[in-house]
Short mmCIF file of N, CA, C and O and ligand atoms in Angstrom, two decimals:
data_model
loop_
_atom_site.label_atom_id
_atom_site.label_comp_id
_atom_site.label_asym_id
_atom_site.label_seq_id
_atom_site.Cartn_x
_atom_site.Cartn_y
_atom_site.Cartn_z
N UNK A 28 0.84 -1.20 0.00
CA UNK A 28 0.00 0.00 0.00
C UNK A 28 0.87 1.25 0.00
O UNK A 28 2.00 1.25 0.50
N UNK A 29 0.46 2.04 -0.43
CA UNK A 29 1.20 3.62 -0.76
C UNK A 29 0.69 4.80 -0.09
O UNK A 29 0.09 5.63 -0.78
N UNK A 30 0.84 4.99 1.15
CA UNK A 30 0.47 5.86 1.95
C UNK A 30 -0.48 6.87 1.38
O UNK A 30 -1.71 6.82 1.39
N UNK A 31 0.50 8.05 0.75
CA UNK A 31 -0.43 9.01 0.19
C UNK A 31 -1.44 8.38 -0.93
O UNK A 31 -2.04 9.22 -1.60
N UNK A 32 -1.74 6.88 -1.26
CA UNK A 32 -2.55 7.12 -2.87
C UNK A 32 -4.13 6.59 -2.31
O UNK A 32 -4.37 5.58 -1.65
N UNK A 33 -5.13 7.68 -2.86
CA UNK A 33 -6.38 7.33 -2.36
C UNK A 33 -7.10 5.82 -3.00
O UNK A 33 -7.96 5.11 -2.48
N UNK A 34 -6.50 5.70 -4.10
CA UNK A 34 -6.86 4.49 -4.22
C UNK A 34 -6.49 2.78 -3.57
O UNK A 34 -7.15 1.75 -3.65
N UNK A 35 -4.84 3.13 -2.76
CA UNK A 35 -4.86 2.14 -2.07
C UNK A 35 -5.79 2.49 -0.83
O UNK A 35 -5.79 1.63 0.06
N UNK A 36 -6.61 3.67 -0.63
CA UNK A 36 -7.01 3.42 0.82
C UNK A 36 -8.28 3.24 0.96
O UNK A 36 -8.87 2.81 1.95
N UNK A 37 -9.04 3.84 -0.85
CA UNK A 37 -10.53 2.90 -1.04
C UNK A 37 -10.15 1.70 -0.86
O UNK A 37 -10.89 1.08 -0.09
N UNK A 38 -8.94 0.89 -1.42
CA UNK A 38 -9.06 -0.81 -1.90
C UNK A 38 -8.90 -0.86 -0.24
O UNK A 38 -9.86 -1.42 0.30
N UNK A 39 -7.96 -0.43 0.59
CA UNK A 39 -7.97 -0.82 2.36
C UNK A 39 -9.66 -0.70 3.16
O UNK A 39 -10.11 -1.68 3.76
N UNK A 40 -10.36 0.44 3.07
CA UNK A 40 -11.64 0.62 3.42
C UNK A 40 -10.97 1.66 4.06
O UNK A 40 -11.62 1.87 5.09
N UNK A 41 -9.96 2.49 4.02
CA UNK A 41 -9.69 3.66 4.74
C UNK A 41 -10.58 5.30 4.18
O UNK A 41 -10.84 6.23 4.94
N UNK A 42 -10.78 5.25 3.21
CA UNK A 42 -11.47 5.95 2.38
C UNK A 42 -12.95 5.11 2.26
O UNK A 42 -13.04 3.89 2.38
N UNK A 43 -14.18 6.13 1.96
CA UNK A 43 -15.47 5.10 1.83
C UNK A 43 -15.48 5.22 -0.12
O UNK A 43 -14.84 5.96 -0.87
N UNK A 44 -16.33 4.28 -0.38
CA UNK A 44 -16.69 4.50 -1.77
C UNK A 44 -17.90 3.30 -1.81
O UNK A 44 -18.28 2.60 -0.87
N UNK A 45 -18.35 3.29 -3.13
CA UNK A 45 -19.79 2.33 -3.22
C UNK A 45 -19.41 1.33 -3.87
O UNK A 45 -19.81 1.27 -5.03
N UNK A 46 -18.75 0.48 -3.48
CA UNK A 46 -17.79 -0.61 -3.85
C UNK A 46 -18.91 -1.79 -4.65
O UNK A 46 -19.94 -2.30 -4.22
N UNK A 47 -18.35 -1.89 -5.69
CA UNK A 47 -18.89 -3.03 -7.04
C UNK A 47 -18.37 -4.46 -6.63
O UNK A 47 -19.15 -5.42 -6.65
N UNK A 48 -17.43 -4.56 -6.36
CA UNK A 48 -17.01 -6.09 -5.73
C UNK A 48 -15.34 -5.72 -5.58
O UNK A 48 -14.59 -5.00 -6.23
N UNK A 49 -15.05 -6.92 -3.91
CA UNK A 49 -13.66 -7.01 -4.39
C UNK A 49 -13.38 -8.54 -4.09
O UNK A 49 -14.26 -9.23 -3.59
N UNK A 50 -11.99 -9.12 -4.43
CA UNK A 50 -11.67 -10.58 -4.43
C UNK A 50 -10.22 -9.85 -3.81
O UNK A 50 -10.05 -8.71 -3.37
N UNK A 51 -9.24 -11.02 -3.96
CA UNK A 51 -7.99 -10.63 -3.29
C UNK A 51 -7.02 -10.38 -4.11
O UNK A 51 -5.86 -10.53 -3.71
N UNK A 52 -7.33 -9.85 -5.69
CA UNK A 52 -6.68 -9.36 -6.41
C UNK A 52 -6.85 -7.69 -7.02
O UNK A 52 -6.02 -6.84 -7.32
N UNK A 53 -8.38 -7.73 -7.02
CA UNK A 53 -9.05 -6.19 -7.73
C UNK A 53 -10.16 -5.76 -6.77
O UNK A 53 -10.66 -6.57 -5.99
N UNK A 54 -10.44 -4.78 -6.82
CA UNK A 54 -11.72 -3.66 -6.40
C UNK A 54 -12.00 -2.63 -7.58
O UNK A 54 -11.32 -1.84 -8.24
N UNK A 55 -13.47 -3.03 -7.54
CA UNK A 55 -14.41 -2.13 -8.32
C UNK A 55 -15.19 -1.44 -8.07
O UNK A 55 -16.28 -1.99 -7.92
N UNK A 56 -15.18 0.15 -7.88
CA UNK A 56 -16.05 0.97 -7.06
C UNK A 56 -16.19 2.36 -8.03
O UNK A 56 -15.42 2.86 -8.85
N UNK A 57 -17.58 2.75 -7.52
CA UNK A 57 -18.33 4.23 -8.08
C UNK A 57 -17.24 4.77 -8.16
O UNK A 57 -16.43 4.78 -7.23
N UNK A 58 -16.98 5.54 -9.72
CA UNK A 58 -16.40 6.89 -10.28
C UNK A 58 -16.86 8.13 -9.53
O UNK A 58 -18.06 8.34 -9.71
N UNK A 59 -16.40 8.81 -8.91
CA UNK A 59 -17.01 9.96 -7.93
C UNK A 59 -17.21 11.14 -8.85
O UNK A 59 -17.63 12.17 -8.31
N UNK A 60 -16.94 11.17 -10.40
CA UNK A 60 -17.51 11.89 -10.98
C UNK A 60 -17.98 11.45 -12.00
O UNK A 60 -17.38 11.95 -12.95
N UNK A 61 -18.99 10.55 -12.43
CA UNK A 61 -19.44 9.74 -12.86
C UNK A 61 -19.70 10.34 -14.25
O UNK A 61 -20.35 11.38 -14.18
N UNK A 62 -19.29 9.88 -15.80
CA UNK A 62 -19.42 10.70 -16.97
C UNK A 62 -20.57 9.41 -17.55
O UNK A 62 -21.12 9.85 -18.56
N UNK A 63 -20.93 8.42 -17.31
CA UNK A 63 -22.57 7.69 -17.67
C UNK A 63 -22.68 7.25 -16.65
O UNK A 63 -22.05 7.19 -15.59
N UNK A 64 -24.38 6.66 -17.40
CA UNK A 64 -24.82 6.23 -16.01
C UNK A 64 -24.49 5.17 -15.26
O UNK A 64 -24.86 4.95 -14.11
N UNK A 65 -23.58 4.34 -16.13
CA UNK A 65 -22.14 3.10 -15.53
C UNK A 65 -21.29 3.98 -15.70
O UNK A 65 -21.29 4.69 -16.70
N UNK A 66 -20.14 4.11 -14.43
CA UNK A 66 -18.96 4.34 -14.46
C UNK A 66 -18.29 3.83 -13.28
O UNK A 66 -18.35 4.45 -12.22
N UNK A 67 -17.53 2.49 -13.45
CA UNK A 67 -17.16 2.11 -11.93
C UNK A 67 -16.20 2.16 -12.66
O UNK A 67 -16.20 2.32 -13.88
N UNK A 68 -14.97 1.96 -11.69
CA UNK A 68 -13.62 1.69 -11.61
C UNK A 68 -12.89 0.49 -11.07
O UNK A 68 -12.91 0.17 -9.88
N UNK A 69 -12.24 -0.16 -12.02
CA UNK A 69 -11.61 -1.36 -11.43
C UNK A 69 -10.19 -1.37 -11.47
O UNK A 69 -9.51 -1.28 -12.49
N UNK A 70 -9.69 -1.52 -10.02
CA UNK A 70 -8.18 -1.56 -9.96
C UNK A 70 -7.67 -2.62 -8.99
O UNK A 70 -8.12 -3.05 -7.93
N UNK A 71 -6.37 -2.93 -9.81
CA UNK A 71 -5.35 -4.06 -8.45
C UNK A 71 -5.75 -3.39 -7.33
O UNK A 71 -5.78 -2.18 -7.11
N UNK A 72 -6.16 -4.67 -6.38
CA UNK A 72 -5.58 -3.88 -4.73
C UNK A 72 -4.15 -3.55 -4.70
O UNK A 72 -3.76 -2.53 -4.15
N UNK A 73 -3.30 -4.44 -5.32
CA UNK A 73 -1.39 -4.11 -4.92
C UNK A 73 -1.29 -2.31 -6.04
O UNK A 73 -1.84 -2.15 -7.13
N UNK A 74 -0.39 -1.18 -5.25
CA UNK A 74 0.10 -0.23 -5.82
C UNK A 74 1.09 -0.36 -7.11
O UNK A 74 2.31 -0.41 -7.01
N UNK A 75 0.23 -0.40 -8.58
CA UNK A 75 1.17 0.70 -9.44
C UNK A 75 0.99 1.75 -9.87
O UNK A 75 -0.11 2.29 -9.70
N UNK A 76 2.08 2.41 -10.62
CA UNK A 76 1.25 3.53 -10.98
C UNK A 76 0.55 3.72 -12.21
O UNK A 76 -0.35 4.55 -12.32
N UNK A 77 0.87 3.06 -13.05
CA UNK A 77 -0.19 2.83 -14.29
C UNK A 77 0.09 1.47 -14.99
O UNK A 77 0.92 0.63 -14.65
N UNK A 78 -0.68 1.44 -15.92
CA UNK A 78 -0.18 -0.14 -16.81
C UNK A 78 1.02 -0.48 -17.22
O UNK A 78 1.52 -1.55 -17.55
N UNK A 79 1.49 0.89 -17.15
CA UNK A 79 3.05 0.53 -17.67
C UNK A 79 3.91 -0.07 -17.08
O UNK A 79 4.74 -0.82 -17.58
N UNK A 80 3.74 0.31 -15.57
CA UNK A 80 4.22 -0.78 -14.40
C UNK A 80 4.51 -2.04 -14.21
O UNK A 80 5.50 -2.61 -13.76
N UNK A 81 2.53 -2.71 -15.03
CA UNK A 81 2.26 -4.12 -15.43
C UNK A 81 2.82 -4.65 -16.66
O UNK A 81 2.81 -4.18 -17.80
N UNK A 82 3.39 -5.89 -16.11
CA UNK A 82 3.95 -7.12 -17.55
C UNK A 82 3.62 -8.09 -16.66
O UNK A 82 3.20 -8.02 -15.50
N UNK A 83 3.90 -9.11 -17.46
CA UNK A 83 3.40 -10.80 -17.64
C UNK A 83 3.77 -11.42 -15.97
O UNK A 83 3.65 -12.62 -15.70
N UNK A 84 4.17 -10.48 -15.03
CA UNK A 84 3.91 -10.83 -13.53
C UNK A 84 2.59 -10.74 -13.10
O UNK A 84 2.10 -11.47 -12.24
N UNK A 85 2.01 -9.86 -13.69
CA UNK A 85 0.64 -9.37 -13.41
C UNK A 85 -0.20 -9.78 -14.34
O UNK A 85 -1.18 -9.03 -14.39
N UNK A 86 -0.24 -10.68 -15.14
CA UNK A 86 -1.22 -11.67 -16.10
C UNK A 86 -2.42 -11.88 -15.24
O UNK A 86 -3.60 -11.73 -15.56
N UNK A 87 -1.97 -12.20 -14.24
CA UNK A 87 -3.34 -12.89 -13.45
C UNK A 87 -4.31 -11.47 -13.24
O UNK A 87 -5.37 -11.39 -13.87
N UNK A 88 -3.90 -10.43 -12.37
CA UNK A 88 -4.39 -9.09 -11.95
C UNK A 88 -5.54 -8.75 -13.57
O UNK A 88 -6.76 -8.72 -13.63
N UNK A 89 -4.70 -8.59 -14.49
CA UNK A 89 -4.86 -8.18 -15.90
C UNK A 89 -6.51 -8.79 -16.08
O UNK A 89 -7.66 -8.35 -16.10
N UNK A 90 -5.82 -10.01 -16.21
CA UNK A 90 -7.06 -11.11 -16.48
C UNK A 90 -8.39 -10.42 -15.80
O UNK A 90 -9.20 -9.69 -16.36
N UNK A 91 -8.36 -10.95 -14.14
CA UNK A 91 -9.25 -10.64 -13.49
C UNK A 91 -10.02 -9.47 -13.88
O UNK A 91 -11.20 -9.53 -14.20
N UNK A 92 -9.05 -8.00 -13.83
CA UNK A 92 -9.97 -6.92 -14.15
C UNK A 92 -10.74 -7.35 -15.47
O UNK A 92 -11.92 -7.61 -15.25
N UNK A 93 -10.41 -7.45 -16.53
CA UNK A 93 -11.19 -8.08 -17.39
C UNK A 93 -12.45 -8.84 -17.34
O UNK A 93 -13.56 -8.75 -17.87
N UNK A 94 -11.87 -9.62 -16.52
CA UNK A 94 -13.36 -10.40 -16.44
C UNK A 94 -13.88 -10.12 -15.64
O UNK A 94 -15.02 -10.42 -16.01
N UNK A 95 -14.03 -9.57 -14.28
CA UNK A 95 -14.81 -8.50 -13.05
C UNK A 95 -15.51 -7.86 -14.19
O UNK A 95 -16.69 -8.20 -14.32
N UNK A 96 -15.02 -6.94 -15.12
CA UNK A 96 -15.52 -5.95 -15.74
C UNK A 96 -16.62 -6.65 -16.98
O UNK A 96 -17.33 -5.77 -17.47
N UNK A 97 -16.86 -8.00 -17.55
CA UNK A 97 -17.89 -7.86 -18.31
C UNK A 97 -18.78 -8.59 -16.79
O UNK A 97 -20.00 -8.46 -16.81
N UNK A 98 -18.27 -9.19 -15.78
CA UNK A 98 -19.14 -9.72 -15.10
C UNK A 98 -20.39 -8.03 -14.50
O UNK A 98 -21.62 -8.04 -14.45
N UNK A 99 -19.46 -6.87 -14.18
CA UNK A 99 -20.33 -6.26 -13.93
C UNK A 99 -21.28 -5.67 -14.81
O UNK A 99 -22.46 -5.36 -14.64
N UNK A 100 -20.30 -5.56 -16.09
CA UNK A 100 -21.48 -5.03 -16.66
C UNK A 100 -22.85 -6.01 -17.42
O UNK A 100 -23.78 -5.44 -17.98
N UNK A 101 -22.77 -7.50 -17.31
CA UNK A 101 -23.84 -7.75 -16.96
C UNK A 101 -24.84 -7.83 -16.00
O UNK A 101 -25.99 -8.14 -16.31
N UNK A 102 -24.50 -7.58 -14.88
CA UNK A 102 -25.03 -7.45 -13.53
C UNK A 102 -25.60 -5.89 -13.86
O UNK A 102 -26.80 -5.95 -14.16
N UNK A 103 -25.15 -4.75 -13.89
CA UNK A 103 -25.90 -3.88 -14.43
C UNK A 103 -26.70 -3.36 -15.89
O UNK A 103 -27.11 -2.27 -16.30
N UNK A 104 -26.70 -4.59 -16.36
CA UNK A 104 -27.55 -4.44 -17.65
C UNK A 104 -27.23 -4.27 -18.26
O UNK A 104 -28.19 -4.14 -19.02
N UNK A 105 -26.01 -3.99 -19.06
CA UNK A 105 -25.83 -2.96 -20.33
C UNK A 105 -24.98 -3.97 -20.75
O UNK A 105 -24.00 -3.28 -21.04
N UNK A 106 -24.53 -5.51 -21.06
CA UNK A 106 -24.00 -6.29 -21.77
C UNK A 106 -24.12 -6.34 -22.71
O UNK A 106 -23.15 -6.61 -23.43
N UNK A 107 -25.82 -6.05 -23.43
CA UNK A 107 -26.32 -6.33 -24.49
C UNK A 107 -26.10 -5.53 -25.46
O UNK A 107 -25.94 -5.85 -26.64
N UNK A 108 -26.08 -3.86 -24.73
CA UNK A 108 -26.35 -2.83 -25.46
C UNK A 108 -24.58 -2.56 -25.66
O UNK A 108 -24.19 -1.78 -26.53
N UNK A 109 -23.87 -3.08 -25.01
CA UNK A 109 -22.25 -2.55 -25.08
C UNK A 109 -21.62 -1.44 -24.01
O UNK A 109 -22.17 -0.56 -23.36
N UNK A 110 -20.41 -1.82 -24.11
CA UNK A 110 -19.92 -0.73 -23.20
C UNK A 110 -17.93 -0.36 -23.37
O UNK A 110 -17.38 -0.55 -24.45
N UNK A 111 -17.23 0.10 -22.30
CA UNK A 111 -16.05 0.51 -22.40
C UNK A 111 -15.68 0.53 -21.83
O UNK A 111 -16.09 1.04 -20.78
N UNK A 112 -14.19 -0.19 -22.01
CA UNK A 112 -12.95 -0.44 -20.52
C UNK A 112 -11.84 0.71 -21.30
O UNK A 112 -11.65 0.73 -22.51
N UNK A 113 -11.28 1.46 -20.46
CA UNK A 113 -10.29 1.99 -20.93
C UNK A 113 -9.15 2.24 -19.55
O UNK A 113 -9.56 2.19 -18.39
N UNK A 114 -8.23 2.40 -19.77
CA UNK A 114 -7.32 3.41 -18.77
C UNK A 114 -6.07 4.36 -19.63
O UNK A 114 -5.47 4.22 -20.70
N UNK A 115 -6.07 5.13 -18.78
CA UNK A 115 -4.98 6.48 -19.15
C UNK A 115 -4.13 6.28 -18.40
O UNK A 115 -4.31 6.00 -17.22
N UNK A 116 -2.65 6.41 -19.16
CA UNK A 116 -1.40 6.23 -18.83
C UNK A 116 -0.75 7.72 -19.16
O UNK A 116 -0.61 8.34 -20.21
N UNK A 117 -0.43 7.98 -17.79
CA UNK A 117 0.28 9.58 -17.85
C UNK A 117 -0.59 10.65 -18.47
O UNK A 117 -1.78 10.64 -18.75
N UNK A 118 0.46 11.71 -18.64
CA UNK A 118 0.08 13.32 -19.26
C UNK A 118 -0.58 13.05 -20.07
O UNK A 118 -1.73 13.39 -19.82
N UNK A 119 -0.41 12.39 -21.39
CA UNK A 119 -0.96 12.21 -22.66
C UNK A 119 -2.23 11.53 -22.60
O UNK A 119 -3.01 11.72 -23.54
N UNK A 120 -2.63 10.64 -21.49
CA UNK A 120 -3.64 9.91 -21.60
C UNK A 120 -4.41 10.47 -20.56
O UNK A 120 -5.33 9.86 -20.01
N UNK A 121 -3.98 11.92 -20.21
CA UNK A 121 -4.95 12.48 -19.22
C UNK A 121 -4.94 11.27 -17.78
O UNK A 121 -5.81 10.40 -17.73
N UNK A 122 -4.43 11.32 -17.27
CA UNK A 122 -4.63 10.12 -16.28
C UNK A 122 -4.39 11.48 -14.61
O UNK A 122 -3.45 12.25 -14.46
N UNK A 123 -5.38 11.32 -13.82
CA UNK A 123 -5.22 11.94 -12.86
C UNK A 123 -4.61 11.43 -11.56
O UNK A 123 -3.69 11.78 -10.82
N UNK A 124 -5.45 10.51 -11.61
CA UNK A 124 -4.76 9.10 -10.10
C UNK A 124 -3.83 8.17 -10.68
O UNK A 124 -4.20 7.89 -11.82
N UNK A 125 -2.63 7.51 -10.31
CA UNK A 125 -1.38 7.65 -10.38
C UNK A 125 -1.82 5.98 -9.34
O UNK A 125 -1.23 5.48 -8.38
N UNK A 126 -2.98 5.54 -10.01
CA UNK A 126 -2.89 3.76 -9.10
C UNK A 126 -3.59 3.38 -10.42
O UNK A 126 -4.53 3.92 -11.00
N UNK A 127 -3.01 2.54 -10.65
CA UNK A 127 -3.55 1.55 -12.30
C UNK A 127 -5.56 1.83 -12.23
O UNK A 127 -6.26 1.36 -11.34
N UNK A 128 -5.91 2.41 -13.02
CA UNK A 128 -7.44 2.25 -13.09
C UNK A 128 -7.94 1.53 -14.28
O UNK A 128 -7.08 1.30 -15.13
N UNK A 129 -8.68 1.28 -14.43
CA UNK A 129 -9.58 1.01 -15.62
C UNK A 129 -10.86 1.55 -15.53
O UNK A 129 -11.60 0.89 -14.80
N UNK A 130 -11.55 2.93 -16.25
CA UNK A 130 -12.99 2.65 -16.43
C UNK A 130 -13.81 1.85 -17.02
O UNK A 130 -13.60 1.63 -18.21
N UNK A 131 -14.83 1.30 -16.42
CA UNK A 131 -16.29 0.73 -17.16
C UNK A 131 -16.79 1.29 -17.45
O UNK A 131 -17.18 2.02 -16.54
N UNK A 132 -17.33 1.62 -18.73
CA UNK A 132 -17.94 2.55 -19.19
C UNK A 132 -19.48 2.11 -19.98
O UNK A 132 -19.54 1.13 -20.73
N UNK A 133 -20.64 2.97 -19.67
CA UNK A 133 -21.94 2.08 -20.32
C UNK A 133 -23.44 2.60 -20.08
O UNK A 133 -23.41 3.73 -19.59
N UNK A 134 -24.57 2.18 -20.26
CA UNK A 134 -25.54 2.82 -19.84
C UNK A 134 -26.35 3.98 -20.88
O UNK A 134 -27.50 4.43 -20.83
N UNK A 135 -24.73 4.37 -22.24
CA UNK A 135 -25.44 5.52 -23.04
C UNK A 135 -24.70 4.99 -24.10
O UNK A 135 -23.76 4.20 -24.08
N UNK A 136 -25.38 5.65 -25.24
CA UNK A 136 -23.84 5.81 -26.48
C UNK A 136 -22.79 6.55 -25.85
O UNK A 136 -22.93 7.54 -25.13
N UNK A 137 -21.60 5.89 -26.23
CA UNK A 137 -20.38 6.68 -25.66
C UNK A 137 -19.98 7.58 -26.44
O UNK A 137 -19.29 8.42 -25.88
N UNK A 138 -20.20 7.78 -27.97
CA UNK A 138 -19.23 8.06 -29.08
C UNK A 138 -18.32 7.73 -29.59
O UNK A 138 -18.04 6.55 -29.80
N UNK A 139 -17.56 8.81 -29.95
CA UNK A 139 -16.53 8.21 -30.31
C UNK A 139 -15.24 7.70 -29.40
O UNK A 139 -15.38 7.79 -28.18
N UNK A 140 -14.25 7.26 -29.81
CA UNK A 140 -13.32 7.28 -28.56
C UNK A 140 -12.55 8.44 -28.01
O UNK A 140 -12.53 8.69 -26.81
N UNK A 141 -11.81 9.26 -29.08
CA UNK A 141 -11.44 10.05 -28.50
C UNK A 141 -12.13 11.79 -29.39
O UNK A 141 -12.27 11.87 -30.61
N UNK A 142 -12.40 12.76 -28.59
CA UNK A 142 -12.95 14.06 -29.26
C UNK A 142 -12.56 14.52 -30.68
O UNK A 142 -11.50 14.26 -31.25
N UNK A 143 -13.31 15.04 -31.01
CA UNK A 143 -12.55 15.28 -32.92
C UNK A 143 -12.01 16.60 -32.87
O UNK A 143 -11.46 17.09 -33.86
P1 DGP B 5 -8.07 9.20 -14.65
O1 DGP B 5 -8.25 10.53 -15.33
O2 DGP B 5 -8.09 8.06 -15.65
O3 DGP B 5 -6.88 9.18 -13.73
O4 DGP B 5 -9.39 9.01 -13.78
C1 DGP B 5 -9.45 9.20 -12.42
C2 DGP B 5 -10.88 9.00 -12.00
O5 DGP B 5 -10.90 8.82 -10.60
C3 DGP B 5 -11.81 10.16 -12.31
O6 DGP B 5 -12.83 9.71 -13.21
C4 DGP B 5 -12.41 10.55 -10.97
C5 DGP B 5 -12.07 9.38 -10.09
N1 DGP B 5 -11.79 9.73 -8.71
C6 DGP B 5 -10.88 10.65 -8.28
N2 DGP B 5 -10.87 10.70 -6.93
C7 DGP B 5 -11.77 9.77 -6.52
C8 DGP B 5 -12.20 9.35 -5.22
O7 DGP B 5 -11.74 9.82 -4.17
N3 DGP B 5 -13.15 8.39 -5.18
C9 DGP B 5 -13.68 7.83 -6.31
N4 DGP B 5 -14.63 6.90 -6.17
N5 DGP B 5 -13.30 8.20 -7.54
C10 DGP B 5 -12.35 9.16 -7.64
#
């Protein structure tokens, strides 16, 4: 765990959030600024700072978020209609929190991927 990072201290329960599920690899919890009407977040409980961190030690972590993430989004409905995993790595990818995220993204048309 990484003292200052709020995301190890949602995945601890030191911080509150509206937690989607966790196992002993990932936690998935409410986007606190939510851009649809799905937007959870799924991240390793262990601290990196982005994907770039992750290689083939972390296959398993990888995996899991993956599959947490279509499990939720059938649990909230929107399997059928589609949806979006993404994460931002650094400056360029706009990335604000500095602990591996992935959004779920779903609930609306998203558009496109990135603004024109
Ligand atoms: P990114 O730009 O990819 O680093 O996205 C960071 C996301 O984290 C952003 O959508 C807002 C969300 N977020 C920031 N602080 C908190 C928090 O304290 N709690 C929760 N649930 N989400 C947060």
């Amino acid at each position: 765990m990484k003292v200052d990072c709020i995301f190890c201290k949602i995945v601890a329960g030191e911080l509150p959030s509206q937690q989607f599920y966790q196992d002993e690899l990932v936690t998935a919890f409410q986007d606190i600024s939510a851009q649809a009407p799905v937007h959870v977040l799924i991240v390793p409980n262990q601290h990196f700072n982005d994907l770039g961190e992750m290689g083939d030690a972390q296959a398993e972590i990888l995996g899991r978020i993956v599959q947490v993430a279509g499990q939720i989004a059938a649990r909230e409905g929107i399997a059928s209609e589609g949806w979006r995993l993404v994460t931002n790595i650094g400056k360029n990818g706009g990335q604000e929190v500095f602990h591996t995220h992935f959004h779920l993204l779903g609930g609306r048309p998203l558009g496109p991927l990135l603004s024109r």
